[in-house]
mmCIF file of C-alpha atoms in Angstrom:
data_model
loop_
_atom_site.group_PDB
_atom_site.id
_atom_site.type_symbol
_atom_site.label_atom_id
_atom_site.label_comp_id
_atom_site.label_asym_id
_atom_site.label_seq_id
_atom_site.Cartn_x
_atom_site.Cartn_y
_atom_site.Cartn_z
ATOM 1 C CA MET A 48 -3.119 18.434 20.373
ATOM 2 C CA ALA A 49 -6.849 18.143 19.871
ATOM 3 C CA HIS A 50 -7.961 16.110 16.707
ATOM 4 C CA ASN A 51 -11.620 16.394 16.500
ATOM 5 C CA LYS A 52 -12.150 15.300 13.081
ATOM 6 C CA LYS A 53 -12.100 11.909 12.523
ATOM 7 C CA SER A 54 -9.080 9.750 10.519
ATOM 8 C CA GLY A 55 -11.322 8.031 8.160
ATOM 9 C CA ASN A 56 -12.934 11.320 7.106
ATOM 10 C CA THR A 57 -10.015 13.393 7.209
ATOM 11 C CA VAL A 58 -8.125 10.784 4.336
ATOM 12 C CA SER A 59 -11.326 10.689 2.695
ATOM 13 C CA ALA A 60 -11.460 14.861 1.820
ATOM 14 C CA VAL A 61 -7.635 15.208 1.406
ATOM 15 C CA LEU A 62 -8.369 11.838 -1.202
ATOM 16 C CA LYS A 63 -10.641 14.097 -3.165
ATOM 17 C CA LEU A 64 -8.664 17.543 -2.763
ATOM 18 C CA ALA A 65 -5.836 15.525 -4.213
ATOM 19 C CA GLU A 66 -7.084 13.612 -6.774
ATOM 20 C CA PRO A 67 -7.452 16.242 -9.290
ATOM 21 C CA TYR A 68 -3.895 17.804 -8.671
ATOM 22 C CA ALA A 69 -2.111 13.939 -8.985
ATOM 23 C CA ARG A 70 -4.201 13.476 -11.974
ATOM 24 C CA GLN A 71 -2.710 16.890 -13.590
ATOM 25 C CA LEU A 72 1.038 15.970 -12.527
ATOM 26 C CA GLY A 73 0.126 12.185 -14.031
ATOM 27 C CA PHE A 74 0.017 10.766 -11.261
ATOM 28 C CA THR A 75 -2.497 8.272 -9.615
ATOM 29 C CA ILE A 76 -3.030 8.809 -6.109
ATOM 30 C CA TRP A 77 -1.881 5.098 -4.534
ATOM 31 C CA ASP A 78 -3.472 5.541 -0.727
ATOM 32 C CA VAL A 79 -3.994 8.574 1.986
ATOM 33 C CA ARG A 80 -3.025 7.770 5.096
ATOM 34 C CA TYR A 81 -3.632 10.078 8.402
ATOM 35 C CA ILE A 82 -1.719 7.921 11.828
ATOM 36 C CA LYS A 83 0.224 9.188 14.607
ATOM 37 C CA GLU A 84 3.927 8.084 15.184
ATOM 38 C CA GLY A 85 5.311 9.088 18.518
ATOM 39 C CA SER A 86 3.607 12.080 19.192
ATOM 40 C CA TYR A 87 3.830 13.370 15.846
ATOM 41 C CA TRP A 88 0.142 13.306 13.674
ATOM 42 C CA TYR A 89 1.389 12.153 9.953
ATOM 43 C CA LEU A 90 -0.869 13.012 6.511
ATOM 44 C CA ARG A 91 0.800 10.884 4.359
ATOM 45 C CA ILE A 92 -0.203 10.455 0.208
ATOM 46 C CA PHE A 93 1.417 8.110 -1.805
ATOM 47 C CA ILE A 94 1.575 8.580 -5.636
ATOM 48 C CA ASP A 95 2.117 6.463 -8.509
ATOM 49 C CA LYS A 96 2.759 6.498 -11.761
ATOM 50 C CA PRO A 97 3.640 3.701 -14.502
ATOM 51 C CA GLU A 98 7.349 4.281 -14.490
ATOM 52 C CA GLY A 99 8.281 4.998 -11.235
ATOM 53 C CA VAL A 100 7.898 8.420 -8.485
ATOM 54 C CA THR A 101 10.770 9.948 -8.342
ATOM 55 C CA ILE A 102 11.827 12.741 -5.251
ATOM 56 C CA GLU A 103 10.748 15.934 -7.949
ATOM 57 C CA ASP A 104 7.580 13.967 -8.395
ATOM 58 C CA CYS A 105 6.921 14.224 -4.680
ATOM 59 C CA GLU A 106 8.082 17.489 -4.535
ATOM 60 C CA ALA A 107 5.818 18.382 -7.150
ATOM 61 C CA MET A 108 2.736 16.907 -6.052
ATOM 62 C CA SER A 109 3.585 18.683 -2.331
ATOM 63 C CA ARG A 110 3.966 22.019 -3.928
ATOM 64 C CA ALA A 111 0.890 21.737 -5.915
ATOM 65 C CA ILE A 112 -1.677 20.565 -2.993
ATOM 66 C CA ASN A 113 0.483 22.756 0.115
ATOM 67 C CA ASP A 114 -2.169 26.044 -0.081
ATOM 68 C CA PRO A 115 -5.191 23.957 -1.046
ATOM 69 C CA LEU A 116 -4.695 21.857 1.950
ATOM 70 C CA ASP A 117 -4.225 24.876 3.777
ATOM 71 C CA GLN A 118 -7.633 26.172 2.678
ATOM 72 C CA LEU A 119 -9.310 23.268 2.900
ATOM 73 C CA ASP A 120 -8.424 22.801 6.533
ATOM 74 C CA PRO A 121 -9.249 19.146 7.442
ATOM 75 C CA ILE A 122 -7.120 18.497 10.127
ATOM 76 C CA ASP A 123 -7.800 20.219 13.434
ATOM 77 C CA GLY A 124 -4.134 20.715 15.187
ATOM 78 C CA GLU A 125 -0.783 20.312 13.653
ATOM 79 C CA TYR A 126 0.711 17.887 11.593
ATOM 80 C CA CYS A 127 4.149 16.852 8.662
ATOM 81 C CA LEU A 128 2.516 16.608 5.068
ATOM 82 C CA GLU A 129 4.582 13.774 3.418
ATOM 83 C CA VAL A 130 4.104 12.844 -0.008
ATOM 84 C CA CYS A 131 5.742 9.624 -0.870
ATOM 85 C CA SER A 132 5.967 6.796 -3.267
ATOM 86 C CA PRO A 133 4.460 3.440 -2.108
ATOM 87 C CA GLY A 134 7.679 2.041 -3.198
ATOM 88 C CA ILE A 135 8.353 -1.762 -4.617
ATOM 89 C CA ASP A 136 7.466 -2.956 -1.513
ATOM 90 C CA ARG A 137 4.277 -1.645 -1.987
ATOM 91 C CA GLU A 138 1.299 -2.336 0.711
ATOM 92 C CA LEU A 139 -1.645 -3.653 -1.134
ATOM 93 C CA VAL A 140 -4.743 -1.838 0.346
ATOM 94 C CA HIS A 141 -7.608 -1.507 -1.749
ATOM 95 C CA ALA A 142 -9.071 -3.548 -3.920
ATOM 96 C CA GLU A 143 -7.650 -2.471 -7.088
ATOM 97 C CA HIS A 144 -4.190 -2.604 -5.498
ATOM 98 C CA PHE A 145 -5.038 -6.771 -5.165
ATOM 99 C CA ASP A 146 -6.549 -6.575 -8.535
ATOM 100 C CA ALA A 147 -3.183 -5.332 -9.962
ATOM 101 C CA PHE A 148 -1.190 -7.661 -8.461
ATOM 102 C CA LEU A 149 -2.405 -10.711 -9.495
ATOM 103 C CA GLY A 150 0.336 -13.503 -9.456
ATOM 104 C CA ALA A 151 3.028 -11.557 -7.781
ATOM 105 C CA VAL A 152 4.574 -12.789 -5.427
ATOM 106 C CA VAL A 153 3.423 -10.959 -1.820
ATOM 107 C CA ASN A 154 4.041 -10.905 2.085
ATOM 108 C CA ALA A 155 0.501 -11.563 4.487
ATOM 109 C CA ARG A 156 1.453 -10.755 7.814
ATOM 110 C CA LEU A 157 -1.238 -11.880 9.882
ATOM 111 C CA ILE A 158 -2.696 -10.536 13.177
ATOM 112 C CA ARG A 159 -3.293 -13.892 14.714
ATOM 113 C CA PRO A 160 -0.835 -16.723 13.806
ATOM 114 C CA LEU A 161 -2.513 -19.987 11.864
ATOM 115 C CA GLU A 162 -3.147 -23.551 13.631
ATOM 116 C CA ASP A 163 1.380 -24.123 12.323
ATOM 117 C CA GLY A 164 2.354 -20.596 14.605
ATOM 118 C CA ARG A 165 3.325 -18.838 11.391
ATOM 119 C CA LYS A 166 2.408 -15.383 11.480
ATOM 120 C CA GLU A 167 3.560 -14.643 7.748
ATOM 121 C CA ILE A 168 2.720 -16.124 4.447
ATOM 122 C CA LEU A 169 4.959 -15.987 1.349
ATOM 123 C CA GLY A 170 2.820 -16.740 -2.004
ATOM 124 C CA ILE A 171 1.119 -16.133 -4.986
ATOM 125 C CA LEU A 172 -1.517 -13.626 -4.765
ATOM 126 C CA GLN A 173 -3.948 -16.115 -7.400
ATOM 127 C CA SER A 174 -7.405 -13.831 -6.293
ATOM 128 C CA TYR A 175 -8.896 -10.943 -4.254
ATOM 129 C CA GLU A 176 -12.367 -11.410 -3.692
ATOM 130 C CA ASP A 177 -15.043 -10.111 -1.234
ATOM 131 C CA SER A 178 -12.171 -8.935 0.989
ATOM 132 C CA VAL A 179 -10.853 -12.641 0.571
ATOM 133 C CA LEU A 180 -6.953 -13.482 -1.028
ATOM 134 C CA THR A 181 -6.402 -16.897 -2.217
ATOM 135 C CA LEU A 182 -2.425 -17.630 -2.050
ATOM 136 C CA GLU A 183 -0.350 -20.285 -3.022
ATOM 137 C CA THR A 184 2.638 -21.030 -1.107
ATOM 138 C CA GLN A 185 5.808 -22.732 -2.365
ATOM 139 C CA GLU A 186 4.253 -25.900 -0.964
ATOM 140 C CA GLY A 187 1.266 -25.575 -4.029
ATOM 141 C CA VAL A 188 -1.152 -25.289 -0.924
ATOM 142 C CA LEU A 189 -3.967 -22.803 -1.550
ATOM 143 C CA LEU A 190 -4.948 -20.397 1.506
ATOM 144 C CA LYS A 191 -7.733 -18.251 1.803
ATOM 145 C CA ILE A 192 -7.215 -15.369 4.008
ATOM 146 C CA ASN A 193 -9.607 -12.689 4.990
ATOM 147 C CA LYS A 194 -8.154 -8.968 4.693
ATOM 148 C CA LYS A 195 -9.293 -8.254 8.239
ATOM 149 C CA ASP A 196 -7.404 -11.102 9.198
ATOM 150 C CA THR A 197 -3.873 -9.139 7.772
ATOM 151 C CA ALA A 198 -1.360 -6.664 9.511
ATOM 152 C CA SER A 199 0.117 -5.985 6.541
ATOM 153 C CA VAL A 200 -0.246 -7.535 2.649
ATOM 154 C CA LYS A 201 3.290 -6.343 0.694
ATOM 155 C CA VAL A 202 4.517 -7.172 -2.871
ATOM 156 C CA CYS A 203 7.728 -8.821 -3.119
ATOM 157 C CA ASP A 204 9.305 -7.553 -5.824
ATOM 158 C CA ASP A 205 12.847 -8.148 -4.359
ATOM 159 C CA TYR A 206 12.088 -11.544 -3.105
ATOM 160 C CA ILE A 207 14.708 -13.810 -4.906
ATOM 161 C CA ASP A 208 15.333 -17.583 -4.848
ATOM 162 C CA ILE A 209 11.622 -18.105 -4.106
ATOM 163 C CA ASP A 210 11.436 -21.888 -5.350
ATOM 164 C CA GLU A 211 11.059 -23.330 -8.668
ATOM 165 C CA GLU A 212 7.782 -23.572 -8.462
ATOM 166 C CA PHE A 213 7.127 -19.679 -8.933
ATOM 167 C CA GLU A 214 9.503 -18.902 -11.511
ATOM 168 C CA GLU A 215 7.263 -17.808 -14.812
ATOM 169 C CA GLU A 216 9.662 -19.141 -16.767
ATOM 170 C CA PRO A 217 11.758 -22.336 -16.886
ATOM 171 C CA GLU A 218 15.711 -22.555 -17.236
ATOM 172 C CA GLU A 219 16.774 -23.837 -20.069
ATOM 173 C CA ASP A 220 19.350 -26.218 -20.458
ATOM 174 C CA GLU A 221 22.823 -25.234 -22.351
#
């Protein structure tokens, strides 16, 4: 299966096509990815809305863009279209994602380990400027990490017992 068009061009074309349909249905596009897994190519469109995304939302978006996507034909060869939610442990990819989750607990997986051997950093996202994220670790240390040195940065909404330093409000004595 030949894929002559570059992934970046495909993603840009699909994003441009999908955004008006998403808006019309009340969604925002969180991300678009065109990736190969095994011998199959996947076009994944991640949609979001404030109250969360349902399976019905994914189906509605998929139905809305299926025919226009076929007409645009941005991809040479076969692929599988998937419309999905970014999930509770969503990956932060674009600057606006980092800005929206300032103050949140995130897990940064690094491409290369730090001097102490760690490849994963759990901390509070303090800032994101010029593609550099600043995380405050459980120990209270501020780490600056270049986005290009990360394999992924994900929100940890389900992380429990991170440490008292990470609680927003102190516990009241009864």
